[in-house]
Short mmCIF file of C-alpha atoms and ligand atoms in Angstrom, two decimals:
data_model
loop_
_atom_site.label_atom_id
_atom_site.label_comp_id
_atom_site.label_asym_id
_atom_site.label_seq_id
_atom_site.Cartn_x
_atom_site.Cartn_y
_atom_site.Cartn_z
CA MET K 21 -12.45 16.95 -19.57
CA THR K 22 -15.93 18.27 -20.16
CA GLU K 23 -15.35 21.99 -19.51
CA PRO K 24 -12.82 23.48 -21.97
CA ASP K 25 -11.37 26.02 -19.51
CA GLY K 26 -11.23 23.63 -16.62
CA VAL K 27 -13.38 23.16 -13.55
CA ARG K 28 -13.56 25.66 -10.70
CA LEU K 29 -11.11 24.63 -8.03
CA GLN K 30 -13.60 24.85 -5.15
CA LYS K 31 -15.95 22.51 -7.05
CA VAL K 32 -13.12 20.02 -7.61
CA LEU K 33 -12.10 20.11 -3.94
CA ALA K 34 -15.69 19.74 -2.73
CA ALA K 35 -16.17 16.75 -5.04
CA ALA K 36 -13.01 15.21 -3.57
CA GLY K 37 -14.60 15.39 -0.11
CA LEU K 38 -12.86 18.41 1.39
CA GLY K 39 -16.10 20.06 2.50
CA SER K 40 -18.72 22.36 1.03
CA ARG K 41 -17.81 24.63 -1.89
CA ARG K 42 -17.90 27.54 0.56
CA ALA K 43 -15.46 25.76 2.91
CA CYS K 44 -13.23 24.95 -0.07
CA GLU K 45 -13.26 28.62 -1.15
CA GLU K 46 -11.97 29.46 2.31
CA LEU K 47 -9.18 26.90 1.95
CA ILE K 48 -8.19 28.56 -1.35
CA ALA K 49 -8.50 32.10 0.04
CA GLY K 50 -6.36 31.03 3.01
CA GLY K 51 -3.51 30.09 0.68
CA ARG K 52 -3.73 26.45 1.74
CA VAL K 53 -4.21 25.00 -1.74
CA ARG K 54 -1.45 24.48 -4.30
CA VAL K 55 -1.98 23.51 -7.92
CA ASP K 56 1.07 22.14 -9.72
CA GLY K 57 3.25 23.60 -6.97
CA THR K 58 1.83 27.14 -7.04
CA VAL K 59 -0.49 28.63 -4.40
CA ALA K 60 -3.96 28.81 -5.99
CA VAL K 61 -6.13 31.92 -6.03
CA LEU K 62 -9.91 32.17 -5.81
CA GLY K 63 -11.46 31.79 -9.23
CA ALA K 64 -8.80 29.34 -10.44
CA ARG K 65 -9.92 26.58 -12.81
CA VAL K 66 -8.09 23.30 -13.18
CA ASP K 67 -7.86 20.40 -15.60
CA ILE K 68 -8.70 17.47 -13.32
CA ALA K 69 -6.99 15.05 -15.71
CA THR K 70 -3.58 16.60 -15.12
CA ALA K 71 -3.62 18.97 -12.11
CA VAL K 72 -1.52 17.97 -9.09
CA ILE K 73 -3.35 19.45 -6.10
CA HIS K 74 -2.15 19.67 -2.49
CA VAL K 75 -4.10 21.00 0.50
CA ASP K 76 -1.94 21.84 3.53
CA GLY K 77 0.85 19.86 1.83
CA ASP K 78 -1.26 16.70 1.42
CA ARG K 79 -1.92 15.41 -2.08
CA VAL K 80 -5.63 15.35 -2.93
CA ILE K 81 -6.74 12.91 -5.62
CA VAL K 82 -9.25 14.63 -7.87
CA ARG K 83 -9.27 12.34 -10.89
CA ASN K 84 -12.40 10.24 -10.55
CA ASP K 85 -11.04 7.49 -12.79
CA LEU K 86 -8.30 6.57 -10.31
CA VAL K 87 -8.96 3.56 -8.10
CA TYR K 88 -7.06 2.72 -4.90
CA LEU K 89 -8.05 -0.45 -3.07
CA ALA K 90 -6.87 -2.49 -0.10
CA LEU K 91 -7.34 -6.25 -0.47
CA ASN K 92 -7.11 -8.83 2.29
CA LYS K 93 -5.65 -11.58 0.12
CA PRO K 94 -6.60 -15.06 1.30
CA SER K 95 -4.17 -17.96 1.15
CA GLY K 96 -4.32 -19.85 -2.15
CA VAL K 97 -4.83 -16.78 -4.36
CA LEU K 98 -2.02 -15.70 -6.70
CA SER K 99 -0.66 -12.11 -6.54
CA ALA K 100 -0.92 -11.81 -10.30
CA MET K 101 -3.44 -10.23 -12.60
CA SER K 102 -3.57 -13.41 -14.72
CA ASP K 103 -2.25 -16.97 -14.66
CA ASP K 104 -1.62 -19.15 -17.70
CA ARG K 105 -2.21 -22.25 -15.53
CA GLY K 106 -5.74 -21.13 -14.65
CA ARG K 107 -5.13 -20.69 -10.92
CA ARG K 108 -7.24 -18.24 -8.90
CA THR K 109 -5.77 -14.72 -9.02
CA ILE K 110 -6.55 -11.35 -7.49
CA THR K 111 -8.21 -10.42 -10.82
CA ASP K 112 -10.82 -13.11 -10.10
CA LEU K 113 -11.42 -11.64 -6.63
CA VAL K 114 -11.80 -8.11 -8.00
CA ALA K 115 -14.13 -9.27 -10.80
CA GLU K 116 -16.37 -11.07 -8.29
CA GLN K 117 -16.67 -8.09 -5.96
CA LEU K 118 -16.53 -5.18 -8.38
CA PRO K 119 -18.02 -6.61 -11.60
CA ASP K 120 -18.57 -3.12 -13.06
CA LEU K 121 -14.98 -1.97 -12.54
CA ASP K 122 -13.74 -1.42 -16.06
CA GLN K 123 -10.12 -0.70 -15.08
CA ARG K 124 -6.84 -2.51 -15.37
CA LEU K 125 -5.35 -2.61 -11.87
CA PHE K 126 -1.73 -2.98 -10.79
CA HIS K 127 -0.82 -4.70 -7.56
CA VAL K 128 1.71 -2.85 -5.42
CA GLY K 129 4.22 -5.61 -4.66
CA ARG K 130 3.36 -9.26 -4.19
CA LEU K 131 2.48 -11.80 -1.55
CA ASP K 132 3.35 -15.50 -1.86
CA VAL K 133 0.38 -17.66 -2.85
CA ASP K 134 0.16 -19.01 0.72
CA THR K 135 0.71 -15.61 2.41
CA GLU K 136 -2.42 -13.74 3.51
CA GLY K 137 -3.12 -10.12 4.19
CA LEU K 138 -2.77 -6.62 2.89
CA LEU K 139 -2.17 -5.95 -0.80
CA LEU K 140 -2.74 -2.59 -2.49
CA LEU K 141 -4.35 -2.45 -5.93
CA THR K 142 -4.53 0.64 -8.13
CA ASN K 143 -4.73 1.84 -11.71
CA ASP K 144 -2.39 4.72 -10.78
CA GLY K 145 0.66 3.29 -12.52
CA GLU K 146 2.95 6.06 -11.32
CA LEU K 147 2.17 5.52 -7.63
CA ALA K 148 2.38 1.73 -8.03
CA HIS K 149 5.78 2.09 -9.71
CA ARG K 150 7.17 4.35 -7.00
CA LEU K 151 5.92 2.22 -4.13
CA THR K 152 7.26 -1.04 -5.59
CA HIS K 153 10.65 0.27 -6.71
CA PRO K 154 13.39 -1.70 -4.85
CA SER K 155 15.15 1.48 -3.70
CA PHE K 156 11.94 2.79 -2.17
CA GLY K 157 11.44 0.34 0.70
CA VAL K 158 8.14 1.27 2.35
CA LEU K 159 7.88 -0.24 5.86
CA LYS K 160 5.71 -3.38 6.04
CA THR K 161 4.59 -5.44 9.03
CA TYR K 162 3.84 -9.17 9.12
CA LEU K 163 2.47 -11.58 11.71
CA ALA K 164 4.13 -15.00 11.43
CA THR K 165 3.27 -18.24 13.19
CA VAL K 166 6.50 -20.06 14.04
CA PRO K 167 7.65 -22.87 16.32
CA ALA K 168 8.02 -21.88 19.98
CA PRO K 169 9.88 -21.05 22.10
CA VAL K 170 11.47 -18.03 20.44
CA GLY K 171 14.82 -17.38 22.11
CA LYS K 172 15.80 -13.95 23.39
CA ASP K 173 18.65 -13.70 20.85
CA VAL K 174 16.32 -13.98 17.82
CA ALA K 175 15.28 -10.29 17.88
CA ARG K 176 18.90 -9.19 18.21
CA ARG K 177 20.05 -11.41 15.31
CA LEU K 178 17.24 -10.25 13.03
CA ARG K 179 17.84 -6.58 13.80
CA ALA K 180 21.61 -6.97 13.36
CA GLY K 181 21.06 -8.68 10.00
CA VAL K 182 21.57 -12.21 8.73
CA GLU K 183 23.24 -13.50 5.59
CA LEU K 184 20.83 -14.99 3.04
CA ALA K 185 21.70 -16.72 -0.27
CA ASP K 186 21.20 -13.43 -2.17
CA GLY K 187 22.91 -11.15 0.36
CA PRO K 188 22.36 -9.71 3.82
CA ALA K 189 18.90 -8.81 5.14
CA ARG K 190 17.67 -7.30 8.37
CA ALA K 191 14.45 -6.59 10.21
CA ASP K 192 13.61 -3.09 11.47
CA GLY K 193 11.50 -4.50 14.29
CA PHE K 194 10.72 -7.87 15.85
CA ARG K 195 8.67 -8.96 18.86
CA VAL K 196 6.91 -12.04 20.16
CA VAL K 197 3.19 -11.25 20.29
CA GLN K 198 2.03 -14.48 21.95
CA THR K 199 3.16 -18.02 22.68
CA GLN K 200 0.66 -20.87 22.77
CA GLY K 201 1.98 -24.38 23.30
CA GLU K 202 4.31 -25.29 20.46
CA HIS K 203 3.60 -22.15 18.42
CA ALA K 204 4.40 -18.49 18.74
CA ILE K 205 3.03 -15.53 16.83
CA VAL K 206 5.74 -12.99 16.08
CA GLU K 207 5.53 -9.54 14.53
CA ILE K 208 8.28 -8.55 12.12
CA THR K 209 8.69 -5.17 10.41
CA LEU K 210 10.98 -4.53 7.48
CA HIS K 211 11.63 -2.32 4.46
CA GLU K 212 12.76 -5.25 2.31
CA GLY K 213 10.79 -6.46 -0.67
CA ARG K 214 12.80 -9.48 -1.85
CA LYS K 215 10.99 -12.70 -2.68
CA HIS K 216 10.01 -14.87 0.34
CA ILE K 217 12.02 -12.48 2.52
CA VAL K 218 10.14 -13.00 5.79
CA ARG K 219 10.03 -16.78 5.40
CA ARG K 220 13.75 -16.87 4.55
CA LEU K 221 14.75 -14.54 7.39
CA LEU K 222 12.80 -16.48 10.02
CA ALA K 223 13.97 -19.87 8.69
CA GLU K 224 17.55 -18.61 8.89
CA VAL K 225 17.16 -17.92 12.64
CA GLY K 226 15.58 -21.34 13.23
CA HIS K 227 11.87 -20.45 13.05
CA PRO K 228 10.29 -21.68 9.79
CA VAL K 229 6.98 -19.95 9.10
CA ALA K 230 3.75 -21.97 9.27
CA ARG K 231 1.43 -19.03 8.55
CA LEU K 232 2.16 -15.50 7.33
CA VAL K 233 -0.14 -12.46 7.28
CA ARG K 234 0.84 -8.94 6.15
CA THR K 235 -0.84 -6.41 8.42
CA THR K 236 0.51 -3.01 7.31
CA ILE K 237 2.04 -1.29 4.27
CA GLY K 238 3.31 2.14 5.28
CA PRO K 239 0.27 4.06 6.59
CA VAL K 240 -2.29 1.44 5.49
CA ARG K 241 -3.50 -1.14 8.02
CA LEU K 242 -5.36 -4.39 7.47
CA GLY K 243 -7.34 -3.90 10.70
CA GLY K 244 -10.51 -5.97 10.85
CA GLN K 245 -10.94 -6.26 7.08
CA ARG K 246 -12.29 -9.74 6.28
CA PRO K 247 -10.26 -12.15 4.07
CA GLY K 248 -11.12 -11.88 0.37
CA THR K 249 -12.65 -8.40 0.70
CA LEU K 250 -11.69 -5.11 -0.92
CA ARG K 251 -12.09 -1.61 0.46
CA PRO K 252 -11.25 1.81 -0.99
CA LEU K 253 -8.33 3.58 0.67
CA SER K 254 -9.32 6.62 2.74
CA ARG K 255 -8.33 10.14 1.77
CA GLY K 256 -5.90 10.19 4.72
CA GLU K 257 -4.25 6.92 3.67
CA LEU K 258 -3.90 8.20 0.10
CA ALA K 259 -2.41 11.50 1.18
CA GLU K 260 0.15 9.59 3.32
CA LEU K 261 1.01 7.20 0.48
CA HIS K 262 1.50 10.10 -1.94
CA ARG K 263 3.62 11.91 0.64
CA LEU K 264 5.80 8.79 0.93
CA ALA K 265 6.01 8.41 -2.85
CA GLU K 266 6.97 12.07 -3.27
CA SER K 267 9.83 11.57 -0.80
CA ALA K 268 11.10 8.53 -2.72
CA PRO K 269 14.72 8.59 -3.92
CA ALA K 270 15.11 10.04 -7.42
CA ASP K 271 15.75 6.64 -9.04
CA ALA K 272 12.36 5.39 -7.80
CA ARG K 273 10.45 8.19 -9.52
N1 URA M 28 7.85 -12.30 2.74
C1 URA M 28 7.52 -13.57 2.44
O1 URA M 28 8.25 -14.49 2.79
N2 URA M 28 6.39 -13.81 1.78
C2 URA M 28 5.54 -12.85 1.39
O2 URA M 28 4.51 -13.13 0.78
C3 URA M 28 5.88 -11.52 1.71
C4 URA M 28 7.04 -11.27 2.37
#
């Protein structure tokens, strides 16, 4: 921290994108800002390295050394920060696109090497830990290409739960998005994070996966983001992720 007594709260909020300093003073005066759980007053100063700030109940990230990125992982890239066999990893992708980023990033969960789609990267170890903890179970959505036709009973079986080698597993949602000749694209939503879970679930109901893309993690959507690219998470996405993490069961904190 550069200022020994902390930085004025309205300056911190304005720098975090909440509006002009004047608008941020009004937020504070209106009792809408909490610092470390206590309603802040005008004139308050904060240590941006440690302060936990909420506006209208939403966490606001004020540390400028924290990085939160969404990656559209292409097939063939390992969900690992390094590989002793020299294969291409997400560290290589980050280094190519953000060569000046001098930060060690964690990936929030994994995708198989041949699975594509949304992966979150951050140097916020606490958030990464909470979101990946097995008891946490953030909802994720995948699009899978499988052999057609997909029978009407498949959705019911997946929602009811099927027995896998390492125990039962179930989908929270399942629908056929489109059928084209011998292939169908299905959308499956689940809280589960076990290894190869979508491939194993769909194989178990007779539909081995030919292609798998993760399209959402909680509030974050892949949308039209191009394969291999990174983008910073929006303030809204971050606030939602922190809200989810704060509601995590005690053993995931
Ligand atoms: N389920 C899978 O089978 N593979 C992934 O990469 C993610 C979820």
